[in-house]
PDB file of C-alpha atoms in Angstrom:
ATOM      1  CA  GLY A   4       0.111  -0.084   0.049  1.00  0.00           C
ATOM      2  CA  ALA A   5       0.843   3.705  -0.075  1.00  0.00           C
ATOM      3  CA  GLY A   6       3.587   4.992   2.296  1.00  0.00           C
ATOM      4  CA  VAL A   7       3.692   8.309   4.039  1.00  0.00           C
ATOM      5  CA  SER A   8       3.702  11.212   1.741  1.00  0.00           C
ATOM      6  CA  GLN A   9       4.759  14.649   2.267  1.00  0.00           C
ATOM      7  CA  SER A  10       4.449  17.708   0.018  1.00  0.00           C
ATOM      8  CA  PRO A  11       6.324  19.625  -1.001  1.00  0.00           C
ATOM      9  CA  SER A  12       9.435  18.034  -1.287  1.00  0.00           C
ATOM     10  CA  ASN A  13      11.256  21.218  -1.442  1.00  0.00           C
ATOM     11  CA  LYS A  14      10.235  24.813  -0.373  1.00  0.00           C
ATOM     12  CA  VAL A  15      12.243  27.646  -0.505  1.00  0.00           C
ATOM     13  CA  THR A  16      10.962  30.909   0.998  1.00  0.00           C
ATOM     14  CA  GLU A  17      12.072  34.374   2.244  1.00  0.00           C
ATOM     15  CA  LYS A  18      12.610  34.981   5.876  1.00  0.00           C
ATOM     16  CA  GLY A  19       9.429  36.371   7.296  1.00  0.00           C
ATOM     17  CA  LYS A  20       7.115  34.497   5.059  1.00  0.00           C
ATOM     18  CA  ASP A  21       4.617  31.625   6.441  1.00  0.00           C
ATOM     19  CA  VAL A  22       5.124  28.332   5.199  1.00  0.00           C
ATOM     20  CA  GLU A  23       2.562  25.307   5.218  1.00  0.00           C
ATOM     21  CA  LEU A  24       4.147  21.493   5.241  1.00  0.00           C
ATOM     22  CA  ARG A  25       1.747  18.675   4.646  1.00  0.00           C
ATOM     23  CA  CYS A  26       1.868  15.048   5.460  1.00  0.00           C
ATOM     24  CA  ASP A  27      -0.316  12.073   4.391  1.00  0.00           C
ATOM     25  CA  PRO A  28       0.010   9.170   6.799  1.00  0.00           C
ATOM     26  CA  ILE A  29      -0.494   5.461   6.076  1.00  0.00           C
ATOM     27  CA  SER A  30      -4.323   4.705   6.143  1.00  0.00           C
ATOM     28  CA  GLY A  31      -5.336   3.445   9.495  1.00  0.00           C
ATOM     29  CA  HIS A  32      -2.265   4.684  11.407  1.00  0.00           C
ATOM     30  CA  THR A  33      -3.571   6.596  14.307  1.00  0.00           C
ATOM     31  CA  ALA A  34      -0.151   7.952  15.426  1.00  0.00           C
ATOM     32  CA  LEU A  35       1.461  10.898  13.649  1.00  0.00           C
ATOM     33  CA  TYR A  36       4.639  12.388  14.381  1.00  0.00           C
ATOM     34  CA  TRP A  37       6.718  15.575  13.063  1.00  0.00           C
ATOM     35  CA  TYR A  38      10.650  15.717  13.266  1.00  0.00           C
ATOM     36  CA  ARG A  39      13.251  18.297  12.299  1.00  0.00           C
ATOM     37  CA  GLN A  40      16.350  17.129  10.956  1.00  0.00           C
ATOM     38  CA  SER A  41      19.035  19.682  10.790  1.00  0.00           C
ATOM     39  CA  LEU A  42      22.511  19.014   9.232  1.00  0.00           C
ATOM     40  CA  GLY A  43      24.666  17.016  11.690  1.00  0.00           C
ATOM     41  CA  GLN A  44      21.994  16.742  14.037  1.00  0.00           C
ATOM     42  CA  GLY A  45      19.474  13.939  15.127  1.00  0.00           C
ATOM     43  CA  LEU A  46      16.115  13.876  14.828  1.00  0.00           C
ATOM     44  CA  GLU A  47      14.361  16.649  16.899  1.00  0.00           C
ATOM     45  CA  PHE A  48      10.921  15.767  17.750  1.00  0.00           C
ATOM     46  CA  LEU A  49       8.345  18.472  17.107  1.00  0.00           C
ATOM     47  CA  ILE A  50       4.725  17.295  17.999  1.00  0.00           C
ATOM     48  CA  TYR A  51       2.771  14.006  18.388  1.00  0.00           C
ATOM     49  CA  PHE A  52      -0.839  12.908  17.417  1.00  0.00           C
ATOM     50  CA  GLN A  53      -2.606  10.085  18.653  1.00  0.00           C
ATOM     51  CA  GLY A  54      -6.116   9.622  17.561  1.00  0.00           C
ATOM     52  CA  ASN A  55      -8.304  12.098  18.694  1.00  0.00           C
ATOM     53  CA  SER A  56      -6.436  13.222  21.800  1.00  0.00           C
ATOM     54  CA  ALA A  57      -5.020  16.513  22.286  1.00  0.00           C
ATOM     55  CA  PRO A  58      -1.488  16.666  20.303  1.00  0.00           C
ATOM     56  CA  ASP A  59       1.583  17.034  22.322  1.00  0.00           C
ATOM     57  CA  LYS A  60       3.270  19.973  21.461  1.00  0.00           C
ATOM     58  CA  SER A  61       6.086  19.853  23.831  1.00  0.00           C
ATOM     59  CA  GLY A  62       8.885  19.834  21.216  1.00  0.00           C
ATOM     60  CA  LEU A  63       7.650  22.794  19.043  1.00  0.00           C
ATOM     61  CA  PRO A  64      10.537  25.266  19.317  1.00  0.00           C
ATOM     62  CA  SER A  65       8.384  28.371  19.529  1.00  0.00           C
ATOM     63  CA  ASP A  66       5.057  29.707  19.181  1.00  0.00           C
ATOM     64  CA  ARG A  67       5.683  30.428  15.479  1.00  0.00           C
ATOM     65  CA  PHE A  68       5.184  26.851  14.935  1.00  0.00           C
ATOM     66  CA  SER A  69       1.862  24.890  14.863  1.00  0.00           C
ATOM     67  CA  ALA A  70       0.396  21.814  13.568  1.00  0.00           C
ATOM     68  CA  GLU A  71      -3.261  20.281  13.080  1.00  0.00           C
ATOM     69  CA  ARG A  72      -4.374  17.152  12.350  1.00  0.00           C
ATOM     70  CA  THR A  73      -7.707  17.173  10.460  1.00  0.00           C
ATOM     71  CA  GLY A  74     -10.239  13.910  10.849  1.00  0.00           C
ATOM     72  CA  GLY A  75      -7.512  11.806  12.301  1.00  0.00           C
ATOM     73  CA  SER A  76      -5.661  11.723   9.044  1.00  0.00           C
ATOM     74  CA  VAL A  77      -3.996  14.574   7.182  1.00  0.00           C
ATOM     75  CA  SER A  78      -1.429  16.817   9.152  1.00  0.00           C
ATOM     76  CA  THR A  79      -0.002  20.488   8.283  1.00  0.00           C
ATOM     77  CA  LEU A  80       2.854  21.895   9.898  1.00  0.00           C
ATOM     78  CA  THR A  81       2.556  25.642  10.011  1.00  0.00           C
ATOM     79  CA  ILE A  82       5.722  27.803  10.685  1.00  0.00           C
ATOM     80  CA  GLN A  83       4.832  31.519  10.701  1.00  0.00           C
ATOM     81  CA  ARG A  84       7.354  34.249  10.148  1.00  0.00           C
ATOM     82  CA  THR A  85      10.021  31.969   8.982  1.00  0.00           C
ATOM     83  CA  GLN A  86      13.790  32.570  10.268  1.00  0.00           C
ATOM     84  CA  GLN A  87      17.034  31.209   8.588  1.00  0.00           C
ATOM     85  CA  GLU A  88      17.379  28.973  11.621  1.00  0.00           C
ATOM     86  CA  ASP A  89      14.055  27.099  10.454  1.00  0.00           C
ATOM     87  CA  SER A  90      16.002  25.786   7.573  1.00  0.00           C
ATOM     88  CA  ALA A  91      16.069  21.773   7.748  1.00  0.00           C
ATOM     89  CA  VAL A  92      14.341  19.033   6.580  1.00  0.00           C
ATOM     90  CA  TYR A  93      10.855  18.379   8.264  1.00  0.00           C
ATOM     91  CA  LEU A  94      10.075  14.639   8.215  1.00  0.00           C
ATOM     92  CA  CYS A  95       6.648  13.115   9.186  1.00  0.00           C
ATOM     93  CA  ALA A  96       6.092   9.740  10.454  1.00  0.00           C
ATOM     94  CA  SER A  97       3.003   7.232  11.349  1.00  0.00           C
ATOM     95  CA  SER A  98       2.614   4.246  13.229  1.00  0.00           C
ATOM     96  CA  LEU A  99      -0.088   2.038  14.364  1.00  0.00           C
ATOM     97  CA  GLY A 100       0.566   3.444  18.032  1.00  0.00           C
ATOM     98  CA  ILE A 101       3.247   3.706  20.564  1.00  0.00           C
ATOM     99  CA  ASN A 102       6.239   1.241  20.518  1.00  0.00           C
ATOM    100  CA  ASN A 103       5.290   0.389  16.981  1.00  0.00           C
ATOM    101  CA  GLU A 104       7.576   0.923  14.224  1.00  0.00           C
ATOM    102  CA  GLN A 105       7.342   4.500  12.552  1.00  0.00           C
ATOM    103  CA  PHE A 106       7.208   4.638   9.087  1.00  0.00           C
ATOM    104  CA  PHE A 107       8.777   7.877   7.773  1.00  0.00           C
ATOM    105  CA  GLY A 108       7.706  10.262   4.661  1.00  0.00           C
ATOM    106  CA  PRO A 109      10.716  11.362   2.406  1.00  0.00           C
ATOM    107  CA  GLY A 110      10.685  14.817   3.994  1.00  0.00           C
ATOM    108  CA  THR A 111      10.155  18.642   2.935  1.00  0.00           C
ATOM    109  CA  ARG A 112      13.682  20.462   2.707  1.00  0.00           C
ATOM    110  CA  LEU A 113      12.961  24.121   3.873  1.00  0.00           C
ATOM    111  CA  THR A 114      15.159  26.531   2.888  1.00  0.00           C
ATOM    112  CA  VAL A 115      14.759  29.944   4.256  1.00  0.00           C
ATOM    113  CA  LEU A 116      16.778  32.799   2.567  1.00  0.00           C
TER     114      LEU A 116
ATOM    115  CA  ALA B  29      15.698  12.292  30.871  1.00  0.00           C
ATOM    116  CA  GLN B  30      16.338   9.985  28.103  1.00  0.00           C
ATOM    117  CA  SER B  31      19.296  10.676  25.584  1.00  0.00           C
ATOM    118  CA  VAL B  32      20.870   8.737  22.920  1.00  0.00           C
ATOM    119  CA  THR B  33      24.622   9.179  22.055  1.00  0.00           C
ATOM    120  CA  GLN B  34      26.211   7.847  18.802  1.00  0.00           C
ATOM    121  CA  LEU B  35      29.882   8.201  19.237  1.00  0.00           C
ATOM    122  CA  ASP B  36      30.907   8.347  15.537  1.00  0.00           C
ATOM    123  CA  SER B  37      29.524  10.879  13.283  1.00  0.00           C
ATOM    124  CA  GLN B  38      31.238   9.285  10.224  1.00  0.00           C
ATOM    125  CA  VAL B  39      32.548   5.596   9.586  1.00  0.00           C
ATOM    126  CA  PRO B  40      34.582   5.088   6.434  1.00  0.00           C
ATOM    127  CA  VAL B  41      35.091   1.241   5.800  1.00  0.00           C
ATOM    128  CA  PHE B  42      36.424  -0.947   2.962  1.00  0.00           C
ATOM    129  CA  GLU B  43      34.060  -3.416   1.400  1.00  0.00           C
ATOM    130  CA  GLU B  44      33.859  -6.753   2.897  1.00  0.00           C
ATOM    131  CA  ALA B  45      35.425  -5.541   6.262  1.00  0.00           C
ATOM    132  CA  PRO B  46      33.503  -5.847   9.335  1.00  0.00           C
ATOM    133  CA  VAL B  47      31.656  -2.802  11.025  1.00  0.00           C
ATOM    134  CA  GLU B  48      30.633  -1.669  14.328  1.00  0.00           C
ATOM    135  CA  LEU B  49      28.385   1.283  14.893  1.00  0.00           C
ATOM    136  CA  ARG B  50      28.234   2.468  18.454  1.00  0.00           C
ATOM    137  CA  CYS B  51      25.167   3.734  20.472  1.00  0.00           C
ATOM    138  CA  ASN B  52      24.710   4.607  24.033  1.00  0.00           C
ATOM    139  CA  TYR B  53      21.700   5.693  25.984  1.00  0.00           C
ATOM    140  CA  SER B  54      20.820   7.040  29.017  1.00  0.00           C
ATOM    141  CA  SER B  55      17.594   5.879  30.815  1.00  0.00           C
ATOM    142  CA  SER B  56      16.284   5.218  34.406  1.00  0.00           C
ATOM    143  CA  VAL B  57      13.494   2.903  33.182  1.00  0.00           C
ATOM    144  CA  SER B  58      13.333   0.085  30.830  1.00  0.00           C
ATOM    145  CA  VAL B  59      13.857   1.045  27.096  1.00  0.00           C
ATOM    146  CA  TYR B  60      12.902   0.028  23.719  1.00  0.00           C
ATOM    147  CA  LEU B  61      15.648   0.351  21.320  1.00  0.00           C
ATOM    148  CA  PHE B  62      15.775   0.741  17.441  1.00  0.00           C
ATOM    149  CA  TRP B  63      18.081   1.273  14.736  1.00  0.00           C
ATOM    150  CA  TYR B  64      16.714   3.098  11.726  1.00  0.00           C
ATOM    151  CA  VAL B  65      18.499   3.521   8.425  1.00  0.00           C
ATOM    152  CA  GLN B  66      18.751   6.207   5.821  1.00  0.00           C
ATOM    153  CA  TYR B  67      19.782   5.335   2.347  1.00  0.00           C
ATOM    154  CA  PRO B  68      20.764   8.290   0.206  1.00  0.00           C
ATOM    155  CA  ASN B  69      17.852  10.147  -1.378  1.00  0.00           C
ATOM    156  CA  GLN B  70      15.362   8.187   0.777  1.00  0.00           C
ATOM    157  CA  GLY B  71      13.521   8.263   3.913  1.00  0.00           C
ATOM    158  CA  LEU B  72      14.231   6.604   7.146  1.00  0.00           C
ATOM    159  CA  GLN B  73      13.376   3.025   7.691  1.00  0.00           C
ATOM    160  CA  LEU B  74      13.500   0.464  10.649  1.00  0.00           C
ATOM    161  CA  LEU B  75      16.440  -1.801  10.426  1.00  0.00           C
ATOM    162  CA  LEU B  76      15.931  -3.660  13.420  1.00  0.00           C
ATOM    163  CA  LYS B  77      14.374  -3.344  16.911  1.00  0.00           C
ATOM    164  CA  TYR B  78      14.696  -4.715  20.685  1.00  0.00           C
ATOM    165  CA  LEU B  79      11.431  -4.658  22.370  1.00  0.00           C
ATOM    166  CA  SER B  80      12.046  -7.624  24.820  1.00  0.00           C
ATOM    167  CA  GLY B  81      13.551 -11.139  25.016  1.00  0.00           C
ATOM    168  CA  SER B  82      16.661 -11.926  23.278  1.00  0.00           C
ATOM    169  CA  THR B  83      19.161  -9.374  23.536  1.00  0.00           C
ATOM    170  CA  LEU B  84      20.495 -10.084  20.327  1.00  0.00           C
ATOM    171  CA  VAL B  85      18.369  -8.814  17.186  1.00  0.00           C
ATOM    172  CA  GLU B  86      19.086  -9.266  13.809  1.00  0.00           C
ATOM    173  CA  SER B  87      17.813  -7.740  10.412  1.00  0.00           C
ATOM    174  CA  ILE B  88      17.192  -9.184   6.991  1.00  0.00           C
ATOM    175  CA  ASN B  89      20.310  -7.750   5.369  1.00  0.00           C
ATOM    176  CA  GLY B  90      23.036  -9.089   7.814  1.00  0.00           C
ATOM    177  CA  PHE B  91      23.209  -6.364  10.578  1.00  0.00           C
ATOM    178  CA  GLU B  92      22.767  -7.381  14.135  1.00  0.00           C
ATOM    179  CA  ALA B  93      22.734  -5.410  17.513  1.00  0.00           C
ATOM    180  CA  GLU B  94      22.784  -6.489  21.068  1.00  0.00           C
ATOM    181  CA  PHE B  95      21.189  -4.823  23.987  1.00  0.00           C
ATOM    182  CA  ASN B  96      23.584  -4.712  26.758  1.00  0.00           C
ATOM    183  CA  LYS B  97      21.756  -3.252  30.047  1.00  0.00           C
ATOM    184  CA  SER B  98      25.072  -3.077  32.270  1.00  0.00           C
ATOM    185  CA  GLN B  99      26.635  -1.090  29.498  1.00  0.00           C
ATOM    186  CA  THR B 100      23.354   0.918  28.344  1.00  0.00           C
ATOM    187  CA  SER B 101      24.429   0.215  24.813  1.00  0.00           C
ATOM    188  CA  PHE B 102      22.968  -1.079  21.751  1.00  0.00           C
ATOM    189  CA  HIS B 103      25.890  -1.263  19.297  1.00  0.00           C
ATOM    190  CA  LEU B 104      25.348  -2.411  15.427  1.00  0.00           C
ATOM    191  CA  ARG B 105      27.346  -4.717  13.601  1.00  0.00           C
ATOM    192  CA  LYS B 106      27.914  -6.228  10.320  1.00  0.00           C
ATOM    193  CA  PRO B 107      30.786  -8.837   9.816  1.00  0.00           C
ATOM    194  CA  SER B 108      31.138  -7.938   6.034  1.00  0.00           C
ATOM    195  CA  VAL B 109      29.653  -4.782   4.495  1.00  0.00           C
ATOM    196  CA  HIS B 110      28.682  -3.932   0.921  1.00  0.00           C
ATOM    197  CA  ILE B 111      28.843  -0.794  -1.162  1.00  0.00           C
ATOM    198  CA  SER B 112      24.946  -0.870  -0.791  1.00  0.00           C
ATOM    199  CA  ASP B 113      25.068  -0.443   2.811  1.00  0.00           C
ATOM    200  CA  THR B 114      26.320   3.176   2.583  1.00  0.00           C
ATOM    201  CA  ALA B 115      23.899   5.124   4.352  1.00  0.00           C
ATOM    202  CA  GLU B 116      23.144   7.125   7.573  1.00  0.00           C
ATOM    203  CA  TYR B 117      22.103   5.004  10.624  1.00  0.00           C
ATOM    204  CA  PHE B 118      20.275   6.279  13.334  1.00  0.00           C
ATOM    205  CA  CYS B 119      20.027   4.575  16.991  1.00  0.00           C
ATOM    206  CA  ALA B 120      16.939   5.504  18.977  1.00  0.00           C
ATOM    207  CA  VAL B 121      15.388   4.843  22.420  1.00  0.00           C
ATOM    208  CA  ASN B 122      11.757   4.588  23.701  1.00  0.00           C
ATOM    209  CA  THR B 123      10.590   4.427  27.139  1.00  0.00           C
ATOM    210  CA  GLY B 124       7.354   3.224  26.792  1.00  0.00           C
ATOM    211  CA  GLY B 125       5.395   6.405  25.961  1.00  0.00           C
ATOM    212  CA  PHE B 126       5.048   8.145  22.676  1.00  0.00           C
ATOM    213  CA  LYS B 127       8.152   9.916  22.216  1.00  0.00           C
ATOM    214  CA  THR B 128      11.102   8.256  20.708  1.00  0.00           C
ATOM    215  CA  ILE B 129      14.694   9.746  21.135  1.00  0.00           C
ATOM    216  CA  PHE B 130      17.211   9.953  18.292  1.00  0.00           C
ATOM    217  CA  GLY B 131      20.513   9.860  18.231  1.00  0.00           C
ATOM    218  CA  ALA B 132      22.495  12.483  15.667  1.00  0.00           C
ATOM    219  CA  GLY B 133      23.458   9.579  13.235  1.00  0.00           C
ATOM    220  CA  THR B 134      26.217   7.846  12.160  1.00  0.00           C
ATOM    221  CA  ARG B 135      27.263   8.055   8.114  1.00  0.00           C
ATOM    222  CA  LEU B 136      28.669   4.638   6.922  1.00  0.00           C
ATOM    223  CA  PHE B 137      30.715   4.823   3.993  1.00  0.00           C
ATOM    224  CA  VAL B 138      31.773   1.827   2.083  1.00  0.00           C
ATOM    225  CA  LYS B 139      34.647   1.957   0.108  1.00  0.00           C
ATOM    226  CA  ALA B 140      35.459  -0.451  -2.852  1.00  0.00           C
TER     227      ALA B 140
END
């Protein structure tokens, strides 16, 4: 079946602009994660959705970052007033639940000029 | 708090040589451990995992990792690497909740 998909694959934006990154998880996966991967660093946890429960936003680096998950499926990560330090690859993953294998999307490479 | 340390950022090795990618973690509770691999221009995928039972776990492509509780390690090994093993490898730890902590990654470069 289809894996996790993300769009766009690449996004170049100017400092101060808002961006939206989209994630389509595997159908039936109740858990959805967003991570940020910066050069030379590991995956930084951003936010987690589990079913209809309130998301855990503890990893979001600032209030410029927000995410939503509509209908328990598609998720959108929004970064407002982008800064150059936001440049990174943003990865989405989904799983059947905690302790289950996470299936990763190909990522969105964000470049803020 | 949990943390994961991958001691080598890059590991160059010749084809058919053995390799060990080191991973140490810190946690005061029981852990679940994972190795993910990211091949060039591809997304991360699970390589192998330890949840319980035998401390030695294996992947389908010849990698193995051993959970060592006393040394808080989960090193990844392969007795003979191939060019196609060139990739970035991430160690990860989970303590039963939703949050999985990833290491910084080790770039394995296999030379002919």
